[in-house]
JSON list of C-alpha atoms in Angstrom, two decimals:
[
{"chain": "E", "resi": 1, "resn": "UNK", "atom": "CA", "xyz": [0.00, 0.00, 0.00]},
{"chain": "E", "resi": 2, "resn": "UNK", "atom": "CA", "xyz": [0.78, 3.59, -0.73]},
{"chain": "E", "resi": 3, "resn": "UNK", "atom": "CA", "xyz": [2.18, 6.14, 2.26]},
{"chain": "E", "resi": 4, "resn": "UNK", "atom": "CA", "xyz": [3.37, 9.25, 2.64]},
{"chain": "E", "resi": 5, "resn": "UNK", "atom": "CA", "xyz": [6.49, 10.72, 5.05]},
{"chain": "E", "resi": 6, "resn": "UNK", "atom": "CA", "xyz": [6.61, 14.02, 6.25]},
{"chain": "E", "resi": 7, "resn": "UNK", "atom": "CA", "xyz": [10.28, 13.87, 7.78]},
{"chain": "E", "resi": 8, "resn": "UNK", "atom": "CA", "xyz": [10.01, 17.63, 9.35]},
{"chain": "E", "resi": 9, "resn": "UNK", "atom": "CA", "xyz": [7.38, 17.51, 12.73]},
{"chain": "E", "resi": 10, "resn": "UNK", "atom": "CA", "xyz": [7.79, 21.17, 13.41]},
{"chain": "E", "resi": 11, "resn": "UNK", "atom": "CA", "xyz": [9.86, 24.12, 10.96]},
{"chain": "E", "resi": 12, "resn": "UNK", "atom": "CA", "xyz": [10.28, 27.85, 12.11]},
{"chain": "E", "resi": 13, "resn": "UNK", "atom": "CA", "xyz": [11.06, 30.43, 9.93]},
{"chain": "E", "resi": 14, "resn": "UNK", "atom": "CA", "xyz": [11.16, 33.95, 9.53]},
{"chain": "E", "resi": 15, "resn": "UNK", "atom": "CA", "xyz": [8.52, 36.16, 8.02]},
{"chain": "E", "resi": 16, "resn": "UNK", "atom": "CA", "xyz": [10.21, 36.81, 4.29]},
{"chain": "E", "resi": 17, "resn": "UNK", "atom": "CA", "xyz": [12.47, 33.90, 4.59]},
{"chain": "E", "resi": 18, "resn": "UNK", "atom": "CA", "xyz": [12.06, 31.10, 1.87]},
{"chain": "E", "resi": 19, "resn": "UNK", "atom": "CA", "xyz": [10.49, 28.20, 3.10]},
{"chain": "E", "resi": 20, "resn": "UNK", "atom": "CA", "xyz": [10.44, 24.39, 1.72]},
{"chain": "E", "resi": 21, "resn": "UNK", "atom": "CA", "xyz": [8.64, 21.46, 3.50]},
{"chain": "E", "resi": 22, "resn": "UNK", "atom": "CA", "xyz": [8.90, 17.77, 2.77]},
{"chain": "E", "resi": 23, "resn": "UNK", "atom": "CA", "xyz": [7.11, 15.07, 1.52]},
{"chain": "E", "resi": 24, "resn": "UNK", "atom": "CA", "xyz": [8.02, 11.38, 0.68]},
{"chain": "E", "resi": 25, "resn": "UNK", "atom": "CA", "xyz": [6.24, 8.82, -0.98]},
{"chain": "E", "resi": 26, "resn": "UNK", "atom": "CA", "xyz": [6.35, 5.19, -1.43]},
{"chain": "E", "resi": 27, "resn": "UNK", "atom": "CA", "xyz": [4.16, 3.70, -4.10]},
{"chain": "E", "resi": 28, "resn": "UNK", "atom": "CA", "xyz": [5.59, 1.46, -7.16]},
{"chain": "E", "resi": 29, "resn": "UNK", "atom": "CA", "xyz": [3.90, 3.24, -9.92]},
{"chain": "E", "resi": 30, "resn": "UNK", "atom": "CA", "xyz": [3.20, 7.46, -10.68]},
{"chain": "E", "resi": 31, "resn": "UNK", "atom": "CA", "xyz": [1.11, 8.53, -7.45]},
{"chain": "E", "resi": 32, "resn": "UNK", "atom": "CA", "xyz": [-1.50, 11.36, -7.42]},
{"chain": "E", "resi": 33, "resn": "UNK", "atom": "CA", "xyz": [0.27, 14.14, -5.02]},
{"chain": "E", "resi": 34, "resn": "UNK", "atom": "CA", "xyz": [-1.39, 16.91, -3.27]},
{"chain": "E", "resi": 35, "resn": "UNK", "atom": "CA", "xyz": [-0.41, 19.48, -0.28]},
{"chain": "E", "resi": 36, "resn": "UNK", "atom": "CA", "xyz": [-3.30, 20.76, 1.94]},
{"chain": "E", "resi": 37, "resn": "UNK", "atom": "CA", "xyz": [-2.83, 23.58, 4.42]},
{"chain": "E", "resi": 38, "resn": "UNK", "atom": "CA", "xyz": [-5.20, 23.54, 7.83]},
{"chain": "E", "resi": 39, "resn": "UNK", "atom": "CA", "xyz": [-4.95, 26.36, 10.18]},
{"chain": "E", "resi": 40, "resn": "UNK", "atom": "CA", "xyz": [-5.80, 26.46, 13.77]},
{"chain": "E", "resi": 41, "resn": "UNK", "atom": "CA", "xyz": [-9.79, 25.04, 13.95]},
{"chain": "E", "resi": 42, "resn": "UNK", "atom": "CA", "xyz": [-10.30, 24.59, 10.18]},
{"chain": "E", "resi": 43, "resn": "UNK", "atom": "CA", "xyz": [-10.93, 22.06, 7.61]},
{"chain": "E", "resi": 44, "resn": "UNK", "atom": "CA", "xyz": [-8.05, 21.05, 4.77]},
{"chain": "E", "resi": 45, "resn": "UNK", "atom": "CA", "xyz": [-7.66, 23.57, 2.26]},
{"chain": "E", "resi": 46, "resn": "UNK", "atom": "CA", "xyz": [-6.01, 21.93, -1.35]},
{"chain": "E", "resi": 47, "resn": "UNK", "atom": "CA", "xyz": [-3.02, 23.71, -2.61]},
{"chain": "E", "resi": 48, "resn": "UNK", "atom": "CA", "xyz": [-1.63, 22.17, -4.96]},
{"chain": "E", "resi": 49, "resn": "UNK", "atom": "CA", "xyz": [-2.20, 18.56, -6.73]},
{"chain": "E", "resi": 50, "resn": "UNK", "atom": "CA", "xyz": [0.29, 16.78, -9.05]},
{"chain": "E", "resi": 51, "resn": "UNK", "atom": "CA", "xyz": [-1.08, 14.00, -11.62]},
{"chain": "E", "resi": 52, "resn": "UNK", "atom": "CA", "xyz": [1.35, 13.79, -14.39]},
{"chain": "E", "resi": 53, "resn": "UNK", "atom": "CA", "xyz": [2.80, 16.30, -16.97]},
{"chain": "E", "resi": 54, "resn": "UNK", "atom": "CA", "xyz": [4.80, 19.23, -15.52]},
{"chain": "E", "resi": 55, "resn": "UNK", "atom": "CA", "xyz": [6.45, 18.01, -12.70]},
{"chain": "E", "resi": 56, "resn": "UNK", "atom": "CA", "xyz": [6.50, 21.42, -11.59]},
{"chain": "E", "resi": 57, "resn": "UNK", "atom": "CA", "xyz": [3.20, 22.53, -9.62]},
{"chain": "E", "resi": 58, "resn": "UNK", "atom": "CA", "xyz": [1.70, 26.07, -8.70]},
{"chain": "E", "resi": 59, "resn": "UNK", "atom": "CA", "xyz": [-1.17, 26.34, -6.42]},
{"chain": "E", "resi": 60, "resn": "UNK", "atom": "CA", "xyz": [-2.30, 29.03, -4.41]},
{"chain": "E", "resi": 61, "resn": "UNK", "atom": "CA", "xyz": [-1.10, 31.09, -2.16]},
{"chain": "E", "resi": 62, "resn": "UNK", "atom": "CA", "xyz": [2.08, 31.53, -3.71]},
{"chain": "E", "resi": 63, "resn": "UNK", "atom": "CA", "xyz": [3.17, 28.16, -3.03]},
{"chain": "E", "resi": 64, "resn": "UNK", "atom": "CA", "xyz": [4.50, 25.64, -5.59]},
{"chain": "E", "resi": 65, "resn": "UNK", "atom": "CA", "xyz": [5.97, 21.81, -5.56]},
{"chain": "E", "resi": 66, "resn": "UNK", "atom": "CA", "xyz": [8.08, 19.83, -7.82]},
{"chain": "E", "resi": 67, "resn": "UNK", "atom": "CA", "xyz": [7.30, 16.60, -8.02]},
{"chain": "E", "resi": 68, "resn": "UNK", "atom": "CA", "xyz": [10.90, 14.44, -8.23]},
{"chain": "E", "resi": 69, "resn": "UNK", "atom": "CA", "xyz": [10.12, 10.67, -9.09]},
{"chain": "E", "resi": 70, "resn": "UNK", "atom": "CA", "xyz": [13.77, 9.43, -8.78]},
{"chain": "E", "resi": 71, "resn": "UNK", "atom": "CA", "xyz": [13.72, 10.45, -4.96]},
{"chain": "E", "resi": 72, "resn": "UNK", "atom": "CA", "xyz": [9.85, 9.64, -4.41]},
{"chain": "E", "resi": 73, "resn": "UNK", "atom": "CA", "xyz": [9.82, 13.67, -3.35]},
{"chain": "E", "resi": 74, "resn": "UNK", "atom": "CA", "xyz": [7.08, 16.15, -3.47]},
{"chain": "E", "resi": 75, "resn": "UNK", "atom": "CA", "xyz": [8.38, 18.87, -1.84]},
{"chain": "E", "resi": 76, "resn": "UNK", "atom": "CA", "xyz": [6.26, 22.28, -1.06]},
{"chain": "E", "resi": 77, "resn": "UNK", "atom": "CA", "xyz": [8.14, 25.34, -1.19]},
{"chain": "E", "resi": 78, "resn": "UNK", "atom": "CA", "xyz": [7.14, 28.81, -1.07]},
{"chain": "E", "resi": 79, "resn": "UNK", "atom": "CA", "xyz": [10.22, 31.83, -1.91]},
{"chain": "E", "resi": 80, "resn": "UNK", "atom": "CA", "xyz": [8.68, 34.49, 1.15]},
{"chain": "E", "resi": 81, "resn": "UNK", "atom": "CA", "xyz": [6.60, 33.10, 3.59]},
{"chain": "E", "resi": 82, "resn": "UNK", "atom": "CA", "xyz": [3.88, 35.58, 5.59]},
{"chain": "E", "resi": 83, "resn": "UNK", "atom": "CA", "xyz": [2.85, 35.55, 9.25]},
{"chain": "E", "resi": 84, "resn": "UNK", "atom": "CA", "xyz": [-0.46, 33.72, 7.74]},
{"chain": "E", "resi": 85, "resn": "UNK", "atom": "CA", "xyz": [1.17, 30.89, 6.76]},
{"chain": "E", "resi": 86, "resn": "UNK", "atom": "CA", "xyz": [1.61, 29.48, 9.81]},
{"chain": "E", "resi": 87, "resn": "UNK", "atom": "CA", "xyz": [-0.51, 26.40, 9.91]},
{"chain": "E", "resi": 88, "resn": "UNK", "atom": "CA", "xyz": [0.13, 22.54, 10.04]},
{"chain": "E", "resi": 89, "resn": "UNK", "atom": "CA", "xyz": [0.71, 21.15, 6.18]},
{"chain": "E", "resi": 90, "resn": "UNK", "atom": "CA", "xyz": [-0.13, 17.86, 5.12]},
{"chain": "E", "resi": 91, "resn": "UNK", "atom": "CA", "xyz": [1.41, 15.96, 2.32]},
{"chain": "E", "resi": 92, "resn": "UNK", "atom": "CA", "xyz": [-0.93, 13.22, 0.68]},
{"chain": "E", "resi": 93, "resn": "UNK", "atom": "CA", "xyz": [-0.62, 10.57, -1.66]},
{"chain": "E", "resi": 94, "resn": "UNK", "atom": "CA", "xyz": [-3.67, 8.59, -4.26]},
{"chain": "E", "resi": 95, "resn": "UNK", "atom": "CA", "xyz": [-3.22, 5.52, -6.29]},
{"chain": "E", "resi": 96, "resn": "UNK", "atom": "CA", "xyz": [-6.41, 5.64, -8.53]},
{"chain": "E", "resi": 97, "resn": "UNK", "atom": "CA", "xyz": [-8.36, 8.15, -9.86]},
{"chain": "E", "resi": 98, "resn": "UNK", "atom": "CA", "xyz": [-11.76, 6.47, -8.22]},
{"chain": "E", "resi": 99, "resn": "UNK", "atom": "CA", "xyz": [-10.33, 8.54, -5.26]},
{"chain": "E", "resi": 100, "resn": "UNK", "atom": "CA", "xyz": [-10.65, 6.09, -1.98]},
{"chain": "E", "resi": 101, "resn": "UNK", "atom": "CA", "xyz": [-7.49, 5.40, -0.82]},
{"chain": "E", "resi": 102, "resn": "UNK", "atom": "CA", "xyz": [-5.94, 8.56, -0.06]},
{"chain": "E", "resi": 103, "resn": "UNK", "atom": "CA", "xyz": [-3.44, 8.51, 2.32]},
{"chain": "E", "resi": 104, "resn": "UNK", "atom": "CA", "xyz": [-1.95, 11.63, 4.40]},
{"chain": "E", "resi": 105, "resn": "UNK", "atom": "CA", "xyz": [1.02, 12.19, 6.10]},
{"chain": "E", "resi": 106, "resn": "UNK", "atom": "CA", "xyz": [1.79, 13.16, 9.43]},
{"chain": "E", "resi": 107, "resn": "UNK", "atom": "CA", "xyz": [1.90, 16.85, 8.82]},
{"chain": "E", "resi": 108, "resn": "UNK", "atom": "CA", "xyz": [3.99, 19.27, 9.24]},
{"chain": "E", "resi": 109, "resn": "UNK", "atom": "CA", "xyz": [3.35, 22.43, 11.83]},
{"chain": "E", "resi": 110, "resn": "UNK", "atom": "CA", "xyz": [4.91, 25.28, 10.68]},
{"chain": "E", "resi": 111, "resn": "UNK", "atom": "CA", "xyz": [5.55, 28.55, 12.79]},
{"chain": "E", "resi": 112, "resn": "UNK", "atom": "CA", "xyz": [6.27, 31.86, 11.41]},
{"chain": "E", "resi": 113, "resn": "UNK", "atom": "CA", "xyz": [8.46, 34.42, 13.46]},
{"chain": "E", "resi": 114, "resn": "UNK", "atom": "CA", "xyz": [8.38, 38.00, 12.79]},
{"chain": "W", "resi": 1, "resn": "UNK", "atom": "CA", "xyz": [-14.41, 22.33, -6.26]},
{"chain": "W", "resi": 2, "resn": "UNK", "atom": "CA", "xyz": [-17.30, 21.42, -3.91]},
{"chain": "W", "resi": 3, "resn": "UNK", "atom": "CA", "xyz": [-18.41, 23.64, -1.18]},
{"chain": "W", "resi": 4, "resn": "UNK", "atom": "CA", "xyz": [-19.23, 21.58, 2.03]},
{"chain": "W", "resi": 5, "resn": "UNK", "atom": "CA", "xyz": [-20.73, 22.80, 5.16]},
{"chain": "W", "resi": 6, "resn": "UNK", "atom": "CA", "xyz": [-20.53, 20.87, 7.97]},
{"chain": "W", "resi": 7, "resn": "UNK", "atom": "CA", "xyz": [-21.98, 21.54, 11.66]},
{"chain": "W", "resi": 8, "resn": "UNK", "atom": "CA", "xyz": [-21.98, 21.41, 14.06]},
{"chain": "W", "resi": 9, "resn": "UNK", "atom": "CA", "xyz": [-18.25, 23.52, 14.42]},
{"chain": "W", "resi": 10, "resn": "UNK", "atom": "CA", "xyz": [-18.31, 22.30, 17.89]},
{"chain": "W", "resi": 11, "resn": "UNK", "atom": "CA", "xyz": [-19.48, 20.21, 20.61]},
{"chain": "W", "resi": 12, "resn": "UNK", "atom": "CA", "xyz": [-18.91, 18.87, 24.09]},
{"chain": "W", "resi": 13, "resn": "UNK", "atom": "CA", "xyz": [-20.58, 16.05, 25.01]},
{"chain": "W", "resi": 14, "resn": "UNK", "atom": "CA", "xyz": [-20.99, 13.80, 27.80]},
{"chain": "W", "resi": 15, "resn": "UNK", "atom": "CA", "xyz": [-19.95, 10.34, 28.13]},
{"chain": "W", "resi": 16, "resn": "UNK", "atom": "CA", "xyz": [-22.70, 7.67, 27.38]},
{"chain": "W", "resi": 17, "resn": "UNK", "atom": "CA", "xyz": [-24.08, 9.78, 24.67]},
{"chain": "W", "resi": 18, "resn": "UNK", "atom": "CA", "xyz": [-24.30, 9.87, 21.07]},
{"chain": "W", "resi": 19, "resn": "UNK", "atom": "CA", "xyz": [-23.71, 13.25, 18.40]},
{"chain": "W", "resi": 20, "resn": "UNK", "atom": "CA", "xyz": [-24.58, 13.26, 14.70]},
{"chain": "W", "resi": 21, "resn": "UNK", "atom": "CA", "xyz": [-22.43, 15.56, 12.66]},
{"chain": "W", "resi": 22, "resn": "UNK", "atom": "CA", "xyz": [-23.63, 16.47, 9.22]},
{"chain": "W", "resi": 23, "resn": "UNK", "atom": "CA", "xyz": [-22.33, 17.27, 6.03]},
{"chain": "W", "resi": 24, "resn": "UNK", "atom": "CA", "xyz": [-23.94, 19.42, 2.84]},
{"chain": "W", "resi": 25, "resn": "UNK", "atom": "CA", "xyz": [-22.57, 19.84, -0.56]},
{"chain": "W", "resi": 26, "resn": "UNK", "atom": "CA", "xyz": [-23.14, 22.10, -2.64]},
{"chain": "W", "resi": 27, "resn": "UNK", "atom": "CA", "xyz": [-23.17, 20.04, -5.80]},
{"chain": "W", "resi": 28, "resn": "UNK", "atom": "CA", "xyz": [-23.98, 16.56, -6.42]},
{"chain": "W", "resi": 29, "resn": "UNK", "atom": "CA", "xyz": [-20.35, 14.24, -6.13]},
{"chain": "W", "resi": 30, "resn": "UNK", "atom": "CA", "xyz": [-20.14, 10.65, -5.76]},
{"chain": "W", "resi": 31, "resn": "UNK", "atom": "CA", "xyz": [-18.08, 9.84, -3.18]},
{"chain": "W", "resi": 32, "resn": "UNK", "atom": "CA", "xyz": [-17.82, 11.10, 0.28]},
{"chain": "W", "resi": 33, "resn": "UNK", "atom": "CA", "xyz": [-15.35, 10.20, 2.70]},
{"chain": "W", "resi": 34, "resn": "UNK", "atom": "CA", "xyz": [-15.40, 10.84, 7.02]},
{"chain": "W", "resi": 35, "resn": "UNK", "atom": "CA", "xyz": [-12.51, 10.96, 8.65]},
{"chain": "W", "resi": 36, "resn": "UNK", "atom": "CA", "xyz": [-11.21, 11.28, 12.54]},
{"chain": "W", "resi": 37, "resn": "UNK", "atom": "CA", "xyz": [-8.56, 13.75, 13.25]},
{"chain": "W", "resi": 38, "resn": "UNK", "atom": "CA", "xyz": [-7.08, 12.97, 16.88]},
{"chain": "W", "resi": 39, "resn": "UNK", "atom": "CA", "xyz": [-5.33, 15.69, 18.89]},
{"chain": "W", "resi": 40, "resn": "UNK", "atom": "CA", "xyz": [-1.97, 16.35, 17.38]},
{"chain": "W", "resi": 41, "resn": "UNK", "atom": "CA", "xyz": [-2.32, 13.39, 14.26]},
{"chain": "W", "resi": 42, "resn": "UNK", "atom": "CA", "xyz": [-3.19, 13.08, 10.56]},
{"chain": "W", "resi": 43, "resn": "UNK", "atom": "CA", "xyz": [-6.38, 12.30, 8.98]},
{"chain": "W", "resi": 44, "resn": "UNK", "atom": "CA", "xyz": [-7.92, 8.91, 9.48]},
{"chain": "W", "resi": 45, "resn": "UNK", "atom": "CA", "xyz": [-10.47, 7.35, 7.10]},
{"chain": "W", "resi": 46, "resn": "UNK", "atom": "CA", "xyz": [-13.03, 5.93, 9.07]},
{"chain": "W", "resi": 47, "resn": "UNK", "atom": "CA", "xyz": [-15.25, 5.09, 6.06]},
{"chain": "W", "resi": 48, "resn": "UNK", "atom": "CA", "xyz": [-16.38, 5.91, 2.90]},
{"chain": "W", "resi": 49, "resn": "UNK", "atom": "CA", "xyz": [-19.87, 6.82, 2.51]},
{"chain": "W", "resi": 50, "resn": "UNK", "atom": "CA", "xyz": [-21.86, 5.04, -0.54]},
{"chain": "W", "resi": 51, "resn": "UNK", "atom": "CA", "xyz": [-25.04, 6.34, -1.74]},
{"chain": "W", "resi": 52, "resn": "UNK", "atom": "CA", "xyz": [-27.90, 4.32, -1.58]},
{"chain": "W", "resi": 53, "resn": "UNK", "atom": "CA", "xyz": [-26.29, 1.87, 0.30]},
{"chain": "W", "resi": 54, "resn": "UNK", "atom": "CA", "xyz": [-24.10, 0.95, 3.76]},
{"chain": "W", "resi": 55, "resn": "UNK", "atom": "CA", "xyz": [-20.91, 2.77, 3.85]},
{"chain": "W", "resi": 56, "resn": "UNK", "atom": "CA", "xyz": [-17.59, 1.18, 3.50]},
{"chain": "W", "resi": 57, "resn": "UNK", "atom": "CA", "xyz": [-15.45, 0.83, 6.86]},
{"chain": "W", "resi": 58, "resn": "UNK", "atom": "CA", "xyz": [-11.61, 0.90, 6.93]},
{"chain": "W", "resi": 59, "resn": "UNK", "atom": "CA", "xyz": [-9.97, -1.24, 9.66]},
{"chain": "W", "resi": 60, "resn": "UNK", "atom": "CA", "xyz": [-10.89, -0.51, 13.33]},
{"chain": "W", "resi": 61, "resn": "UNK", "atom": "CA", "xyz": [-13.93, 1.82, 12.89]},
{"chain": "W", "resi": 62, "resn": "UNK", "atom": "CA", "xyz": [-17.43, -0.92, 13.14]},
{"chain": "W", "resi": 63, "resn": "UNK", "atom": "CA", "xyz": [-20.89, 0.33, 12.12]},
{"chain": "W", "resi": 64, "resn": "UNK", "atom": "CA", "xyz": [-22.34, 0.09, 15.61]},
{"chain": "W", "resi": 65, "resn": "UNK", "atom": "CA", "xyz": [-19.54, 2.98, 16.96]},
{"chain": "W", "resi": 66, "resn": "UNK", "atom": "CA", "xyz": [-20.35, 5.24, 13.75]},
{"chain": "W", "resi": 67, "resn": "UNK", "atom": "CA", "xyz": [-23.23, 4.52, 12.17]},
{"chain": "W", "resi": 68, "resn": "UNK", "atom": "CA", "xyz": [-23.09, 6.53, 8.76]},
{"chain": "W", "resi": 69, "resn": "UNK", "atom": "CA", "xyz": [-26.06, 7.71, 6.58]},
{"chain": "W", "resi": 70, "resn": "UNK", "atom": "CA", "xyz": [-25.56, 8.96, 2.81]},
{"chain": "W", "resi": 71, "resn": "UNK", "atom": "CA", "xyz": [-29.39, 9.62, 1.86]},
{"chain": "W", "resi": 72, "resn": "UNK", "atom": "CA", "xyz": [-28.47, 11.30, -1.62]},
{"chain": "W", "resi": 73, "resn": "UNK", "atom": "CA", "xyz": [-25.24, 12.16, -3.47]},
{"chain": "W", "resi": 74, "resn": "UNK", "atom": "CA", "xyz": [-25.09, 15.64, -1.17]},
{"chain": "W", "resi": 75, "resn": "UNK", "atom": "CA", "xyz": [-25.57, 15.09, 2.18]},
{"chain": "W", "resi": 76, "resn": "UNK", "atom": "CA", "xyz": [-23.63, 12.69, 4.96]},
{"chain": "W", "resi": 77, "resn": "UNK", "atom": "CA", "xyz": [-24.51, 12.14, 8.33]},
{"chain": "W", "resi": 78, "resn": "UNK", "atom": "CA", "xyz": [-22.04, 10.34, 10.76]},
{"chain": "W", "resi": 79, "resn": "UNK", "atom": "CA", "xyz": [-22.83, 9.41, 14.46]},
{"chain": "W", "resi": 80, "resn": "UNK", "atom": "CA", "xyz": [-20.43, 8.81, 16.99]},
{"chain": "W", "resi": 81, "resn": "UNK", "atom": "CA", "xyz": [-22.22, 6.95, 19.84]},
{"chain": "W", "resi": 82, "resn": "UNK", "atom": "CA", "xyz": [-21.98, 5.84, 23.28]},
{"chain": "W", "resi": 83, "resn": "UNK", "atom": "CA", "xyz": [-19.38, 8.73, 23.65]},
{"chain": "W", "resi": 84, "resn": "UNK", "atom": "CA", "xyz": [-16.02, 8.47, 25.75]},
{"chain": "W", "resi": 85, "resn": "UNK", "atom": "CA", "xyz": [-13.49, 11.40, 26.06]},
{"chain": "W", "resi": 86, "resn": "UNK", "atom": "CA", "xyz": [-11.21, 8.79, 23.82]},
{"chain": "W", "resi": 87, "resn": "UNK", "atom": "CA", "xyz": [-13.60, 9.53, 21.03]},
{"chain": "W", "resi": 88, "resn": "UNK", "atom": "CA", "xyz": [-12.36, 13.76, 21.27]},
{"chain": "W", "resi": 89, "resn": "UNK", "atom": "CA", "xyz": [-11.19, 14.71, 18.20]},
{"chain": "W", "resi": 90, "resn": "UNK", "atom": "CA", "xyz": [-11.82, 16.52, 15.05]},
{"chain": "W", "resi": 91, "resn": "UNK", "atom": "CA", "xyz": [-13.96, 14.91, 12.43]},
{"chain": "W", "resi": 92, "resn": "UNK", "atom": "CA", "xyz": [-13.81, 15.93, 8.91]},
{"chain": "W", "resi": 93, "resn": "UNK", "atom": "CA", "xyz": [-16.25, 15.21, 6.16]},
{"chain": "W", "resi": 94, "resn": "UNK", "atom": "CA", "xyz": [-14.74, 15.40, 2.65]},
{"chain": "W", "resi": 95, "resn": "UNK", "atom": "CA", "xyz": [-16.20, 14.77, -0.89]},
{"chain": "W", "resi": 96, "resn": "UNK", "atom": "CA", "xyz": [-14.60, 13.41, -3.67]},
{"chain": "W", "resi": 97, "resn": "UNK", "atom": "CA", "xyz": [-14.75, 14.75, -7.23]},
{"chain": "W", "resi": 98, "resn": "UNK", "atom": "CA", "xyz": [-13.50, 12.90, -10.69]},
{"chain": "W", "resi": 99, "resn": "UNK", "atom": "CA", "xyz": [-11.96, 14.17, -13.96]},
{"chain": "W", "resi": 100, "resn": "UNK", "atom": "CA", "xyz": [-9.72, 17.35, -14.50]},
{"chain": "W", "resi": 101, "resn": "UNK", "atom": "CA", "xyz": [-11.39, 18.29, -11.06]},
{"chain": "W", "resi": 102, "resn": "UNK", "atom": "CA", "xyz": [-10.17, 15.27, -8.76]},
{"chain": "W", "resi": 103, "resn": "UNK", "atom": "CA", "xyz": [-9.23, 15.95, -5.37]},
{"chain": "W", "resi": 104, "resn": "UNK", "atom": "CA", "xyz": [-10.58, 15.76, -2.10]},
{"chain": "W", "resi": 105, "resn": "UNK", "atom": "CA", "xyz": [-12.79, 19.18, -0.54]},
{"chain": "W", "resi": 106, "resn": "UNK", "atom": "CA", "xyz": [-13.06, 19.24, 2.75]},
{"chain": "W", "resi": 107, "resn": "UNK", "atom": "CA", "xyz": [-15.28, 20.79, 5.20]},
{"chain": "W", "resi": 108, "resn": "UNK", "atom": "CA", "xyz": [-14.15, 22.69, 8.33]},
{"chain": "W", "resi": 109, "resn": "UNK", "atom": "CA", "xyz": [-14.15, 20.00, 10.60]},
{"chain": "W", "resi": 110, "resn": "UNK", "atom": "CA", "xyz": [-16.23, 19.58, 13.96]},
{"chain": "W", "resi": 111, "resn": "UNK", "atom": "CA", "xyz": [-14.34, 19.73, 17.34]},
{"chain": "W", "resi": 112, "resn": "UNK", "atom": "CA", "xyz": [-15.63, 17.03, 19.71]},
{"chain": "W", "resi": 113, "resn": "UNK", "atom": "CA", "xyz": [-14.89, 17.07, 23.10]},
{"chain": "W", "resi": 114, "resn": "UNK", "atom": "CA", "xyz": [-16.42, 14.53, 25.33]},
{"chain": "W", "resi": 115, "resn": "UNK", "atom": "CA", "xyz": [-16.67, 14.81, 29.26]}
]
């Protein structure tokens, strides 16, 4: 079965600094990627999705993710992060496009200083 | 993307008891999906909710804890009964959609917190 490793529990960086988060994958053939943001009391908000082509993603919010099949990466990266970015980020991975076995990471918190 | 409301936002409960959390589309999507957020953790499918028919359990949720209704292709309901604080968490709705559009929407979640 598919999964998904977020390697980073908890990043701090500074407001303006560049930011990248990671995101692992093990499945044996192309996955369907995605990156969801949830701040404090919310729902999962979808930021970006990768299913083939351009390996390189944008999504909202300024954010973006390449999608690197020889490392089984997916990284999210953003070039100046804002105060309202802090939130906990969640890397997850489908195998078909019928769309019931997503899987999610472990998520990564991320706190912005000023 | 689907628009889903889901309420209530919040609720403490007390132990014994039994909630019902519901979930509204705003357009008509095939697949919807609960899942149990516990303090701290990921996302965790507890089952996928068919239309017209029982919904789909993943390993470790049963139908008598969360008894799941899916009456028409936008609306969910999911109970969590007989109630103990081990059941406080967040628990998420989210509907599927297919073609160029596929991804997962998810509603804002409902806080449960049981006394």
């Amino acid at each position: 079965a598919q999964s998904v490793t977020q390697p980073d529990i908890h990043i701090t960086v500074s407001e303006g600094a560049s930011l990248e988060l990671r995101c692992n994958y093990s499945y044996g053939a192309t996955p369907y990627l995605f990156w969801y943001v949830q701040s404090p009391g919310q729902g999962l908000q979808l930021l970006l999705k990768y299913f083939s082509g351009d390996t390189l993603v944008q999504g909202i919010k300024g954010f973006e993710a390449e999608f690197k099949r020889s490392q089984s990466s997916f990284n999210l990266r953003k070039p100046s992060v804002h105060w309202s970015d802090a939130a906990e980020y969640f890397c997850a991975v489908g195998t078909n496009y019928n769309n019931n076995d997503m899987r999610f990471g472990a998520g990564t918190r991320l706190t912005v200083k000023p | 993307s689907a628009v889903i409301s889901q309420k209530p936002s919040r609720d403490i409960c007390q132990r014994g008891t039994s909630l019902t959390i519901q979930c509204q589309v705003d357009s008509q999507v095939t697949m919807m999906f609960w899942y149990r957020q516990q303090p701290g953790q990921s996302l965790t499918l507890i089952a996928t909710a068919n239309q017209g028919s029982e919904a789909t359990y993943e390993s470790g949720f049963v139908i008598d804890k969360f008894p799941i209704s899916r009456p028409n292709l936008t609306f969910s309901t999911l109970t969590v009964s007989n109630m103990s604080p081990e059941d406080s968490s967040i628990y998420l709705c989210s509907a599927a959609s297919r073609g160029s559009d596929y991804g997962y929407t998810f509603g804002s979640g409902t806080r449960l917190t049981v006394v």
